[in-house]
mmCIF file of C-alpha atoms in Angstrom:
data_model
loop_
_atom_site.group_PDB
_atom_site.id
_atom_site.type_symbol
_atom_site.label_atom_id
_atom_site.label_comp_id
_atom_site.label_asym_id
_atom_site.label_seq_id
_atom_site.Cartn_x
_atom_site.Cartn_y
_atom_site.Cartn_z
ATOM 1 C CA MET A 1 -14.480 -7.502 -41.237
ATOM 2 C CA GLN A 2 -16.142 -5.371 -38.591
ATOM 3 C CA LEU A 3 -16.554 -6.703 -35.065
ATOM 4 C CA THR A 4 -19.802 -6.249 -33.179
ATOM 5 C CA ARG A 5 -19.927 -3.752 -30.305
ATOM 6 C CA PHE A 6 -20.412 -6.758 -28.019
ATOM 7 C CA THR A 7 -17.092 -8.302 -29.094
ATOM 8 C CA ASP A 8 -15.300 -4.955 -29.024
ATOM 9 C CA LEU A 9 -16.427 -4.348 -25.450
ATOM 10 C CA GLY A 10 -15.550 -7.919 -24.470
ATOM 11 C CA LEU A 11 -11.993 -7.412 -25.691
ATOM 12 C CA ARG A 12 -11.676 -4.065 -23.915
ATOM 13 C CA ILE A 13 -12.957 -5.582 -20.667
ATOM 14 C CA VAL A 14 -10.438 -8.436 -20.688
ATOM 15 C CA MET A 15 -7.654 -5.991 -21.554
ATOM 16 C CA ARG A 16 -8.656 -3.839 -18.575
ATOM 17 C CA LEU A 17 -8.726 -6.864 -16.279
ATOM 18 C CA ALA A 18 -5.357 -8.077 -17.589
ATOM 19 C CA VAL A 19 -3.571 -5.139 -15.920
ATOM 20 C CA LEU A 20 -5.044 -5.682 -12.456
ATOM 21 C CA ASP A 21 -2.596 -6.607 -9.732
ATOM 22 C CA PRO A 22 -2.992 -10.188 -8.457
ATOM 23 C CA GLY A 23 -5.787 -10.328 -5.910
ATOM 24 C CA ASP A 24 -7.387 -7.066 -7.083
ATOM 25 C CA ALA A 25 -10.875 -6.894 -8.556
ATOM 26 C CA VAL A 26 -12.901 -4.158 -10.196
ATOM 27 C CA SER A 27 -16.676 -3.719 -10.283
ATOM 28 C CA THR A 28 -18.737 -4.009 -13.437
ATOM 29 C CA GLN A 29 -19.989 -0.468 -12.834
ATOM 30 C CA HIS A 30 -16.411 0.814 -12.623
ATOM 31 C CA VAL A 31 -15.457 -0.922 -15.880
ATOM 32 C CA ALA A 32 -18.550 0.476 -17.603
ATOM 33 C CA GLN A 33 -17.593 3.991 -16.518
ATOM 34 C CA GLN A 34 -13.975 3.552 -17.574
ATOM 35 C CA MET A 35 -14.978 2.219 -20.990
ATOM 36 C CA ALA A 36 -17.692 4.890 -21.413
ATOM 37 C CA VAL A 37 -20.443 2.371 -22.121
ATOM 38 C CA SER A 38 -23.723 1.529 -20.451
ATOM 39 C CA TYR A 39 -23.776 -0.611 -17.341
ATOM 40 C CA ALA A 40 -26.497 -2.833 -18.850
ATOM 41 C CA HIS A 41 -24.411 -3.602 -21.951
ATOM 42 C CA THR A 42 -21.298 -4.199 -19.843
ATOM 43 C CA THR A 43 -23.232 -6.617 -17.626
ATOM 44 C CA LYS A 44 -24.340 -8.665 -20.644
ATOM 45 C CA VAL A 45 -20.782 -8.906 -21.926
ATOM 46 C CA VAL A 46 -19.395 -9.811 -18.474
ATOM 47 C CA THR A 47 -22.023 -12.562 -18.191
ATOM 48 C CA ARG A 48 -20.866 -14.065 -21.493
ATOM 49 C CA LEU A 49 -17.189 -13.767 -20.527
ATOM 50 C CA SER A 50 -18.008 -15.557 -17.258
ATOM 51 C CA GLU A 51 -19.825 -18.335 -19.134
ATOM 52 C CA LEU A 52 -16.719 -18.794 -21.269
ATOM 53 C CA GLY A 53 -14.543 -19.090 -18.144
ATOM 54 C CA VAL A 54 -12.505 -16.026 -19.084
ATOM 55 C CA VAL A 55 -13.722 -13.761 -16.270
ATOM 56 C CA HIS A 56 -14.551 -14.582 -12.667
ATOM 57 C CA ALA A 57 -17.340 -12.401 -11.276
ATOM 58 C CA ARG A 58 -17.943 -12.273 -7.521
ATOM 59 C CA ARG A 59 -20.988 -10.498 -6.156
ATOM 60 C CA GLY A 60 -21.333 -8.443 -3.027
ATOM 61 C CA ARG A 61 -18.906 -6.756 -0.711
ATOM 62 C CA GLY A 62 -15.329 -7.577 -1.642
ATOM 63 C CA GLY A 63 -16.532 -8.881 -4.997
ATOM 64 C CA GLY A 64 -15.751 -7.725 -8.482
ATOM 65 C CA LEU A 65 -14.300 -8.915 -11.755
ATOM 66 C CA THR A 66 -11.009 -10.686 -12.278
ATOM 67 C CA LEU A 67 -9.445 -12.365 -15.268
ATOM 68 C CA THR A 68 -9.058 -16.114 -14.797
ATOM 69 C CA ASP A 69 -5.774 -17.873 -15.538
ATOM 70 C CA ALA A 70 -7.456 -19.481 -18.529
ATOM 71 C CA GLY A 71 -8.678 -16.033 -19.566
ATOM 72 C CA ARG A 72 -5.117 -14.699 -19.631
ATOM 73 C CA ASP A 73 -3.929 -17.570 -21.794
ATOM 74 C CA VAL A 74 -6.713 -17.811 -24.384
ATOM 75 C CA THR A 75 -5.953 -16.502 -27.813
ATOM 76 C CA VAL A 76 -7.690 -13.413 -29.073
ATOM 77 C CA GLY A 77 -8.904 -15.473 -32.044
ATOM 78 C CA TRP A 78 -10.544 -18.046 -29.759
ATOM 79 C CA LEU A 79 -12.277 -15.310 -27.781
ATOM 80 C CA VAL A 80 -13.447 -13.360 -30.840
ATOM 81 C CA ARG A 81 -14.883 -16.529 -32.397
ATOM 82 C CA ARG A 82 -16.906 -17.187 -29.215
ATOM 83 C CA LEU A 83 -18.115 -13.613 -28.880
ATOM 84 C CA GLU A 84 -18.942 -13.123 -32.555
ATOM 85 C CA GLY A 85 -20.687 -16.454 -33.028
ATOM 86 C CA ASN A 86 -20.867 -18.467 -36.212
ATOM 87 C CA GLY A 87 -22.291 -15.748 -38.446
ATOM 88 C CA GLU A 88 -20.991 -15.235 -41.934
ATOM 89 C CA VAL A 89 -19.616 -11.987 -43.304
ATOM 90 C CA VAL A 90 -22.540 -11.784 -45.769
ATOM 91 C CA THR A 91 -26.071 -13.036 -45.368
ATOM 92 C CA CYS A 92 -27.020 -15.151 -48.335
ATOM 93 C CA GLU A 93 -30.125 -16.682 -46.806
ATOM 94 C CA GLY A 94 -32.896 -15.049 -44.832
ATOM 95 C CA GLU A 95 -35.923 -12.991 -45.769
ATOM 96 C CA ASN A 96 -34.557 -11.997 -49.201
ATOM 97 C CA PRO A 97 -32.201 -14.831 -50.164
ATOM 98 C CA CYS A 98 -29.547 -14.083 -52.748
ATOM 99 C CA PRO A 99 -30.325 -15.713 -56.109
ATOM 100 C CA LEU A 100 -26.629 -16.601 -56.505
ATOM 101 C CA ARG A 101 -26.364 -18.527 -53.219
ATOM 102 C CA GLY A 102 -26.312 -21.966 -54.828
ATOM 103 C CA ALA A 103 -23.372 -21.278 -57.126
ATOM 104 C CA CYS A 104 -21.635 -18.263 -55.599
ATOM 105 C CA ARG A 105 -17.894 -18.303 -55.073
ATOM 106 C CA LEU A 106 -17.936 -15.004 -53.142
ATOM 107 C CA ARG A 107 -19.573 -16.566 -50.095
ATOM 108 C CA HIS A 108 -16.775 -19.125 -49.797
ATOM 109 C CA LEU A 109 -14.053 -16.531 -50.412
ATOM 110 C CA LEU A 110 -15.451 -14.309 -47.661
ATOM 111 C CA ARG A 111 -15.722 -17.278 -45.281
ATOM 112 C CA ASP A 112 -12.068 -18.112 -45.988
ATOM 113 C CA ALA A 113 -11.102 -14.468 -45.402
ATOM 114 C CA GLN A 114 -13.011 -14.472 -42.120
ATOM 115 C CA GLU A 115 -11.203 -17.597 -40.966
ATOM 116 C CA ALA A 116 -7.838 -16.066 -41.981
ATOM 117 C CA PHE A 117 -8.753 -13.034 -39.857
ATOM 118 C CA PHE A 118 -9.447 -15.276 -36.860
ATOM 119 C CA ARG A 119 -6.226 -17.255 -37.437
ATOM 120 C CA SER A 120 -4.192 -14.032 -37.397
ATOM 121 C CA LEU A 121 -5.719 -13.258 -33.992
ATOM 122 C CA ASP A 122 -4.713 -16.734 -32.782
ATOM 123 C CA ASP A 123 -1.102 -15.509 -32.644
ATOM 124 C CA HIS A 124 -1.934 -13.267 -29.664
ATOM 125 C CA THR A 125 -3.160 -13.993 -26.137
ATOM 126 C CA VAL A 126 -5.383 -11.814 -23.995
ATOM 127 C CA ALA A 127 -2.404 -11.164 -21.705
ATOM 128 C CA SER A 128 -0.339 -9.911 -24.660
ATOM 129 C CA LEU A 129 -2.978 -7.272 -25.414
ATOM 130 C CA ALA A 130 -2.053 -5.509 -22.183
ATOM 131 C CA HIS A 131 1.639 -5.109 -23.023
ATOM 132 C CA SER A 132 3.103 -1.683 -23.758
ATOM 133 C CA PRO A 133 1.992 0.712 -25.176
ATOM 134 C CA THR A 134 -1.549 -0.374 -24.224
ATOM 135 C CA GLY A 135 -0.796 -1.387 -20.620
ATOM 136 C CA PRO A 136 0.094 2.099 -19.345
ATOM 137 C CA VAL A 137 -3.068 3.535 -20.900
ATOM 138 C CA LEU A 138 -5.138 0.802 -19.254
ATOM 139 C CA LEU A 139 -3.453 1.554 -15.944
ATOM 140 C CA SER A 140 -4.312 5.241 -16.297
ATOM 141 C CA LEU A 141 -7.970 4.199 -16.468
ATOM 142 C CA ALA A 142 -7.503 2.369 -13.187
ATOM 143 C CA ARG A 143 -7.466 5.504 -11.043
ATOM 144 C CA PRO A 144 -10.205 5.224 -8.433
ATOM 145 C CA MET A 145 -13.518 6.570 -9.610
ATOM 146 C CA PRO A 146 -14.897 9.569 -7.696
ATOM 147 C CA ARG A 147 -17.349 8.613 -4.957
ATOM 148 C CA ASP A 148 -19.438 11.738 -5.377
ATOM 149 C CA PRO A 149 -19.604 14.619 -7.888
ATOM 150 C CA ASP A 150 -17.445 16.886 -5.702
ATOM 151 C CA ASP A 151 -14.509 14.468 -5.892
ATOM 152 C CA VAL A 152 -12.449 15.068 -8.995
ATOM 153 C CA ALA A 153 -9.498 13.017 -10.157
ATOM 154 C CA PRO A 154 -6.356 15.159 -10.287
ATOM 155 C CA ALA A 155 -5.197 16.335 -13.667
ATOM 156 C CA PRO A 156 -1.743 15.080 -14.710
ATOM 157 C CA ALA A 157 -0.233 18.527 -14.005
ATOM 158 C CA ASP A 158 -1.668 18.400 -10.473
ATOM 159 C CA ILE A 159 0.002 15.055 -9.879
ATOM 160 C CA ALA A 160 3.420 16.372 -10.912
ATOM 161 C CA ALA A 161 3.122 19.678 -9.053
ATOM 162 C CA PRO A 162 0.468 19.685 -6.356
ATOM 163 C CA SER A 163 -1.224 22.962 -5.676
ATOM 164 C CA ALA A 164 -0.723 24.853 -2.437
ATOM 165 C CA ARG A 165 -4.394 24.443 -1.616
ATOM 166 C CA ALA A 166 -5.070 21.959 1.172
ATOM 167 C CA PRO A 167 -7.035 18.893 0.094
ATOM 168 C CA ARG A 168 -10.709 18.881 0.908
ATOM 169 C CA THR A 169 -11.930 16.187 3.211
ATOM 170 C CA ARG A 170 -15.418 14.817 3.436
ATOM 171 C CA ASP A 171 -15.909 16.534 6.809
ATOM 172 C CA ALA A 172 -14.721 19.886 5.440
ATOM 173 C CA ARG A 173 -17.432 19.784 2.766
ATOM 174 C CA ARG A 174 -20.215 19.299 5.225
ATOM 175 C CA THR A 175 -21.307 22.206 7.356
ATOM 176 C CA ALA A 176 -22.990 21.707 10.674
ATOM 177 C CA PRO A 177 -26.587 22.855 10.736
ATOM 178 C CA THR A 178 -27.008 26.116 12.540
ATOM 179 C CA ALA A 179 -29.553 26.451 15.308
ATOM 180 C CA PRO A 180 -32.416 28.790 14.573
ATOM 181 C CA THR A 181 -31.970 32.251 16.034
ATOM 182 C CA PRO A 182 -34.502 32.893 18.822
ATOM 183 C CA PRO A 183 -36.817 35.787 18.165
ATOM 184 C CA GLN A 184 -35.698 39.054 19.774
ATOM 185 C CA SER A 185 -38.121 40.691 22.209
ATOM 186 C CA PRO A 186 -39.065 44.352 21.513
#
């Protein structure tokens, strides 16, 4: 069974939020950048996760996304069922209905397989998704995002052995405007 992009992103968002320190929040824009997906798509998924009570979203200054206590404890199966909806693996009805739909055993077998898939996900909570080895990778995504294009996150080698070059500050990047030179008399 293949999950929709919506469900995939929903799972990645809750995994990212599961590694936040208590009291910390992260913006939807930041999560979108970290997950390399569009802000608009991320916003839609966050809205659904909020409706489900899995994510708390606060707007404005000091706002951001956090995983609720209930969100930490829900099973992955429960969450995937809510994000995927009640669709079947195959579409037997619709514009071109299958002629076998009235007596087909395949439809029921695939529905049973889908439910077995969900049940296997019921053995895991959202919080458990953030355990090692995934947690450290999620934490590496948590480095602060650059505020402007000139700010660059240090490469791992730079973290271990900083260069001798002095760090650039915001003031050092800006140069004071120079006064125009008065015209020289002949």
